[in-house]
C-alpha positions as protocol buffer text, in pm:
chain_id: "A"
residue {
  index: 1
  type: UNK
  ca { x: -6920 y: 3364 z: -5415 }
}
residue {
  index: 2
  type: UNK
  ca { x: -6737 y: 3485 z: -5743 }
}
residue {
  index: 3
  type: UNK
  ca { x: -6387 y: 3630 z: -5700 }
}
residue {
  index: 4
  type: UNK
  ca { x: -6236 y: 3871 z: -5970 }
}
residue {
  index: 5
  type: UNK
  ca { x: -5927 y: 3719 z: -6117 }
}
residue {
  index: 6
  type: UNK
  ca { x: -5771 y: 3945 z: -6390 }
}
residue {
  index: 7
  type: UNK
  ca { x: -6065 y: 3986 z: -6636 }
}
residue {
  index: 8
  type: UNK
  ca { x: -6247 y: 3678 z: -6519 }
}
residue {
  index: 9
  type: UNK
  ca { x: -6476 y: 3601 z: -6272 }
}
residue {
  index: 10
  type: UNK
  ca { x: -6431 y: 3248 z: -6105 }
}
residue {
  index: 11
  type: UNK
  ca { x: -6605 y: 3076 z: -5814 }
}
residue {
  index: 12
  type: UNK
  ca { x: -6378 y: 3046 z: -5528 }
}
residue {
  index: 13
  type: UNK
  ca { x: -6386 y: 2671 z: -5546 }
}
residue {
  index: 14
  type: UNK
  ca { x: -6245 y: 2698 z: -5905 }
}
residue {
  index: 15
  type: UNK
  ca { x: -5918 y: 2887 z: -5826 }
}
residue {
  index: 16
  type: UNK
  ca { x: -5577 y: 2718 z: -5836 }
}
residue {
  index: 17
  type: UNK
  ca { x: -5433 y: 2588 z: -5534 }
}
residue {
  index: 18
  type: UNK
  ca { x: -5144 y: 2731 z: -5382 }
}
residue {
  index: 19
  type: UNK
  ca { x: -4825 y: 2520 z: -5418 }
}
residue {
  index: 20
  type: UNK
  ca { x: -4462 y: 2502 z: -5341 }
}
residue {
  index: 21
  type: UNK
  ca { x: -4199 y: 2347 z: -5545 }
}
residue {
  index: 22
  type: UNK
  ca { x: -3959 y: 2118 z: -5319 }
}
residue {
  index: 23
  type: UNK
  ca { x: -3613 y: 1995 z: -5403 }
}
residue {
  index: 24
  type: UNK
  ca { x: -3452 y: 1699 z: -5225 }
}
residue {
  index: 25
  type: UNK
  ca { x: -3080 y: 1808 z: -5148 }
}
residue {
  index: 26
  type: UNK
  ca { x: -2763 y: 1692 z: -4980 }
}
residue {
  index: 27
  type: UNK
  ca { x: -2681 y: 2070 z: -4875 }
}
residue {
  index: 28
  type: UNK
  ca { x: -3015 y: 2292 z: -4890 }
}
residue {
  index: 29
  type: UNK
  ca { x: -2859 y: 2636 z: -4796 }
}
residue {
  index: 30
  type: UNK
  ca { x: -2598 y: 2585 z: -5090 }
}
residue {
  index: 31
  type: UNK
  ca { x: -2860 y: 2471 z: -5340 }
}
residue {
  index: 32
  type: UNK
  ca { x: -3101 y: 2762 z: -5208 }
}
residue {
  index: 33
  type: UNK
  ca { x: -2797 y: 3002 z: -5273 }
}
residue {
  index: 34
  type: UNK
  ca { x: -2771 y: 2897 z: -5643 }
}
residue {
  index: 35
  type: UNK
  ca { x: -3141 y: 2909 z: -5715 }
}
residue {
  index: 36
  type: UNK
  ca { x: -3151 y: 3256 z: -5573 }
}
residue {
  index: 37
  type: UNK
  ca { x: -2902 y: 3357 z: -5827 }
}
residue {
  index: 38
  type: UNK
  ca { x: -3067 y: 3172 z: -6096 }
}
residue {
  index: 39
  type: UNK
  ca { x: -3426 y: 3293 z: -6042 }
}
residue {
  index: 40
  type: UNK
  ca { x: -3367 y: 3634 z: -5857 }
}
residue {
  index: 41
  type: UNK
  ca { x: -3552 y: 3490 z: -5553 }
}
residue {
  index: 42
  type: UNK
  ca { x: -3497 y: 3601 z: -5197 }
}
residue {
  index: 43
  type: UNK
  ca { x: -3489 y: 3406 z: -4873 }
}
residue {
  index: 44
  type: UNK
  ca { x: -3836 y: 3345 z: -4764 }
}
residue {
  index: 45
  type: UNK
  ca { x: -3978 y: 3535 z: -4468 }
}
residue {
  index: 46
  type: UNK
  ca { x: -4032 y: 3330 z: -4155 }
}
residue {
  index: 47
  type: UNK
  ca { x: -4376 y: 3236 z: -4060 }
}
residue {
  index: 48
  type: UNK
  ca { x: -4602 y: 3487 z: -3922 }
}
residue {
  index: 49
  type: UNK
  ca { x: -4544 y: 3563 z: -3566 }
}
residue {
  index: 50
  type: UNK
  ca { x: -4176 y: 3502 z: -3573 }
}
residue {
  index: 51
  type: UNK
  ca { x: -3915 y: 3760 z: -3601 }
}
residue {
  index: 52
  type: UNK
  ca { x: -3669 y: 3520 z: -3787 }
}
residue {
  index: 53
  type: UNK
  ca { x: -3626 y: 3158 z: -3865 }
}
residue {
  index: 54
  type: UNK
  ca { x: -3393 y: 3086 z: -3573 }
}
residue {
  index: 55
  type: UNK
  ca { x: -3693 y: 3193 z: -3357 }
}
residue {
  index: 56
  type: UNK
  ca { x: -3927 y: 2961 z: -3523 }
}
residue {
  index: 57
  type: UNK
  ca { x: -3685 y: 2673 z: -3497 }
}
residue {
  index: 58
  type: UNK
  ca { x: -3611 y: 2727 z: -3142 }
}
residue {
  index: 59
  type: UNK
  ca { x: -3994 y: 2756 z: -3062 }
}
residue {
  index: 60
  type: UNK
  ca { x: -4046 y: 2398 z: -3214 }
}
residue {
  index: 61
  type: UNK
  ca { x: -3754 y: 2267 z: -3050 }
}
residue {
  index: 62
  type: UNK
  ca { x: -3552 y: 2184 z: -3376 }
}
residue {
  index: 63
  type: UNK
  ca { x: -3187 y: 2087 z: -3259 }
}
residue {
  index: 64
  type: UNK
  ca { x: -2939 y: 2357 z: -3370 }
}
residue {
  index: 65
  type: UNK
  ca { x: -2750 y: 2080 z: -3569 }
}
residue {
  index: 66
  type: UNK
  ca { x: -3060 y: 2057 z: -3790 }
}
residue {
  index: 67
  type: UNK
  ca { x: -3113 y: 2419 z: -3873 }
}
residue {
  index: 68
  type: UNK
  ca { x: -2916 y: 2366 z: -4208 }
}
residue {
  index: 69
  type: UNK
  ca { x: -3173 y: 2095 z: -4300 }
}
residue {
  index: 70
  type: UNK
  ca { x: -3396 y: 2307 z: -4484 }
}
residue {
  index: 71
  type: UNK
  ca { x: -3398 y: 2644 z: -4689 }
}
residue {
  index: 72
  type: UNK
  ca { x: -3674 y: 2843 z: -4842 }
}
residue {
  index: 73
  type: UNK
  ca { x: -3699 y: 3096 z: -5115 }
}
residue {
  index: 74
  type: UNK
  ca { x: -3972 y: 3320 z: -5242 }
}
residue {
  index: 75
  type: UNK
  ca { x: -4025 y: 3545 z: -5531 }
}
residue {
  index: 76
  type: UNK
  ca { x: -3978 y: 3893 z: -5418 }
}
residue {
  index: 77
  type: UNK
  ca { x: -4260 y: 4017 z: -5658 }
}
residue {
  index: 78
  type: UNK
  ca { x: -4496 y: 3738 z: -5520 }
}
residue {
  index: 79
  type: UNK
  ca { x: -4563 y: 3610 z: -5872 }
}
residue {
  index: 80
  type: UNK
  ca { x: -4373 y: 3271 z: -5859 }
}
residue {
  index: 81
  type: UNK
  ca { x: -4420 y: 2969 z: -5623 }
}
residue {
  index: 82
  type: UNK
  ca { x: -4231 y: 2951 z: -5306 }
}
residue {
  index: 83
  type: UNK
  ca { x: -3935 y: 2697 z: -5323 }
}
residue {
  index: 84
  type: UNK
  ca { x: -3819 y: 2448 z: -5045 }
}
residue {
  index: 85
  type: UNK
  ca { x: -3501 y: 2262 z: -5026 }
}
residue {
  index: 86
  type: UNK
  ca { x: -3484 y: 1964 z: -4769 }
}
residue {
  index: 87
  type: UNK
  ca { x: -3202 y: 1763 z: -4668 }
}
residue {
  index: 88
  type: UNK
  ca { x: -3227 y: 1395 z: -4784 }
}
residue {
  index: 89
  type: UNK
  ca { x: -2974 y: 1114 z: -4727 }
}
residue {
  index: 90
  type: UNK
  ca { x: -2972 y: 960 z: -5076 }
}
residue {
  index: 91
  type: UNK
  ca { x: -2797 y: 1125 z: -5369 }
}
residue {
  index: 92
  type: UNK
  ca { x: -2978 y: 1204 z: -5710 }
}
residue {
  index: 93
  type: UNK
  ca { x: -2942 y: 909 z: -5932 }
}
residue {
  index: 94
  type: UNK
  ca { x: -3167 y: 962 z: -6213 }
}
residue {
  index: 95
  type: UNK
  ca { x: -3297 y: 1216 z: -6478 }
}
residue {
  index: 96
  type: UNK
  ca { x: -3549 y: 1460 z: -6355 }
}
residue {
  index: 97
  type: UNK
  ca { x: -3913 y: 1379 z: -6472 }
}
residue {
  index: 98
  type: UNK
  ca { x: -3978 y: 1743 z: -6414 }
}
residue {
  index: 99
  type: UNK
  ca { x: -3757 y: 2058 z: -6464 }
}
residue {
  index: 100
  type: UNK
  ca { x: -3771 y: 2430 z: -6474 }
}
residue {
  index: 101
  type: UNK
  ca { x: -3734 y: 2651 z: -6791 }
}
residue {
  index: 102
  type: UNK
  ca { x: -3561 y: 2964 z: -6714 }
}
residue {
  index: 103
  type: UNK
  ca { x: -3688 y: 3192 z: -6982 }
}
residue {
  index: 104
  type: UNK
  ca { x: -3385 y: 3441 z: -6970 }
}
residue {
  index: 105
  type: UNK
  ca { x: -3416 y: 3503 z: -7350 }
}
residue {
  index: 106
  type: UNK
  ca { x: -3778 y: 3594 z: -7312 }
}
residue {
  index: 107
  type: UNK
  ca { x: -3934 y: 3287 z: -7451 }
}
residue {
  index: 108
  type: UNK
  ca { x: -3947 y: 3145 z: -7800 }
}
residue {
  index: 109
  type: UNK
  ca { x: -4193 y: 3428 z: -7901 }
}
residue {
  index: 110
  type: UNK
  ca { x: -3871 y: 3681 z: -7894 }
}
residue {
  index: 111
  type: UNK
  ca { x: -3683 y: 3690 z: -8220 }
}
residue {
  index: 112
  type: UNK
  ca { x: -3379 y: 3442 z: -8229 }
}
residue {
  index: 113
  type: UNK
  ca { x: -3134 y: 3746 z: -8263 }
}
residue {
  index: 114
  type: UNK
  ca { x: -3243 y: 3908 z: -7948 }
}
residue {
  index: 115
  type: UNK
  ca { x: -3305 y: 3578 z: -7735 }
}
residue {
  index: 116
  type: UNK
  ca { x: -2968 y: 3385 z: -7829 }
}
residue {
  index: 117
  type: UNK
  ca { x: -2745 y: 3651 z: -7668 }
}
residue {
  index: 118
  type: UNK
  ca { x: -2961 y: 3661 z: -7360 }
}
residue {
  index: 119
  type: UNK
  ca { x: -2970 y: 3301 z: -7331 }
}
residue {
  index: 120
  type: UNK
  ca { x: -2584 y: 3278 z: -7377 }
}
residue {
  index: 121
  type: UNK
  ca { x: -2541 y: 3566 z: -7117 }
}
residue {
  index: 122
  type: UNK
  ca { x: -2764 y: 3362 z: -6864 }
}
residue {
  index: 123
  type: UNK
  ca { x: -2577 y: 3041 z: -6897 }
}
residue {
  index: 124
  type: UNK
  ca { x: -2245 y: 3227 z: -6844 }
}
residue {
  index: 125
  type: UNK
  ca { x: -2398 y: 3369 z: -6514 }
}
residue {
  index: 126
  type: UNK
  ca { x: -2526 y: 3045 z: -6404 }
}
residue {
  index: 127
  type: UNK
  ca { x: -2205 y: 2849 z: -6489 }
}
residue {
  index: 128
  type: UNK
  ca { x: -2015 y: 3100 z: -6274 }
}
residue {
  index: 129
  type: UNK
  ca { x: -2281 y: 3029 z: -5979 }
}
residue {
  index: 130
  type: UNK
  ca { x: -2187 y: 2655 z: -6004 }
}
residue {
  index: 131
  type: UNK
  ca { x: -2410 y: 2517 z: -6279 }
}
residue {
  index: 132
  type: UNK
  ca { x: -2276 y: 2290 z: -6574 }
}
residue {
  index: 133
  type: UNK
  ca { x: -2376 y: 2284 z: -6940 }
}
residue {
  index: 134
  type: UNK
  ca { x: -2516 y: 1957 z: -7029 }
}
residue {
  index: 135
  type: UNK
  ca { x: -2587 y: 2021 z: -7390 }
}
residue {
  index: 136
  type: UNK
  ca { x: -2690 y: 2306 z: -7639 }
}
residue {
  index: 137
  type: UNK
  ca { x: -2989 y: 2210 z: -7852 }
}
residue {
  index: 138
  type: UNK
  ca { x: -2997 y: 2376 z: -8196 }
}
residue {
  index: 139
  type: UNK
  ca { x: -3276 y: 2379 z: -8429 }
}
residue {
  index: 140
  type: UNK
  ca { x: -3242 y: 2499 z: -8792 }
}
residue {
  index: 141
  type: UNK
  ca { x: -2884 y: 2587 z: -8705 }
}
residue {
  index: 142
  type: UNK
  ca { x: -2975 y: 2812 z: -8440 }
}
residue {
  index: 143
  type: UNK
  ca { x: -2966 y: 2796 z: -8061 }
}
residue {
  index: 144
  type: UNK
  ca { x: -3294 y: 2687 z: -7924 }
}
residue {
  index: 145
  type: UNK
  ca { x: -3205 y: 2627 z: -7548 }
}
residue {
  index: 146
  type: UNK
  ca { x: -2927 y: 2508 z: -7330 }
}
residue {
  index: 147
  type: UNK
  ca { x: -2986 y: 2197 z: -7107 }
}
residue {
  index: 148
  type: UNK
  ca { x: -2793 y: 2263 z: -6776 }
}
residue {
  index: 149
  type: UNK
  ca { x: -2749 y: 2106 z: -6415 }
}
residue {
  index: 150
  type: UNK
  ca { x: -2755 y: 2269 z: -6080 }
}
residue {
  index: 151
  type: UNK
  ca { x: -2471 y: 2208 z: -5833 }
}
residue {
  index: 152
  type: UNK
  ca { x: -2640 y: 1886 z: -5716 }
}
residue {
  index: 153
  type: UNK
  ca { x: -2713 y: 1779 z: -6073 }
}
residue {
  index: 154
  type: UNK
  ca { x: -3088 y: 1867 z: -6114 }
}
residue {
  index: 155
  type: UNK
  ca { x: -3150 y: 1941 z: -6476 }
}
residue {
  index: 156
  type: UNK
  ca { x: -3292 y: 2265 z: -6597 }
}
residue {
  index: 157
  type: UNK
  ca { x: -3305 y: 2459 z: -6924 }
}
residue {
  index: 158
  type: UNK
  ca { x: -3238 y: 2806 z: -7019 }
}
residue {
  index: 159
  type: UNK
  ca { x: -3448 y: 2921 z: -7302 }
}
């Protein structure tokens, strides 16, 4: 049966799969707090049928000392994917093979004179939240984007 998706009609079996981005982390609650600031996300609501995450964890017998082993965020507008943060024992040791581009400047279609100050302001905000500037990439003498790392070293760009 066709489903209306914007101005297109698609068959239900042609729709994209729902997905979640997951970060391995040494400290999931702390890393989730950084990404809430970076993306404007909020703590994810508990699963349906549970008043809060504590009730969910108690229901499934999760030991209290493991409650900080995960954190979950969601886009308050429901547009972006949910993000999970899961505790892992090993530290990050290599460059990411995938990363996020935070389009604080509005994207490369926005004039440089407008985009560059927005990018610089976002970089300052993210440094204050715990990120590190790795490098500024300049094209034709103008700032194109800034490569940064979150508090656990995961690379991302501000464009």
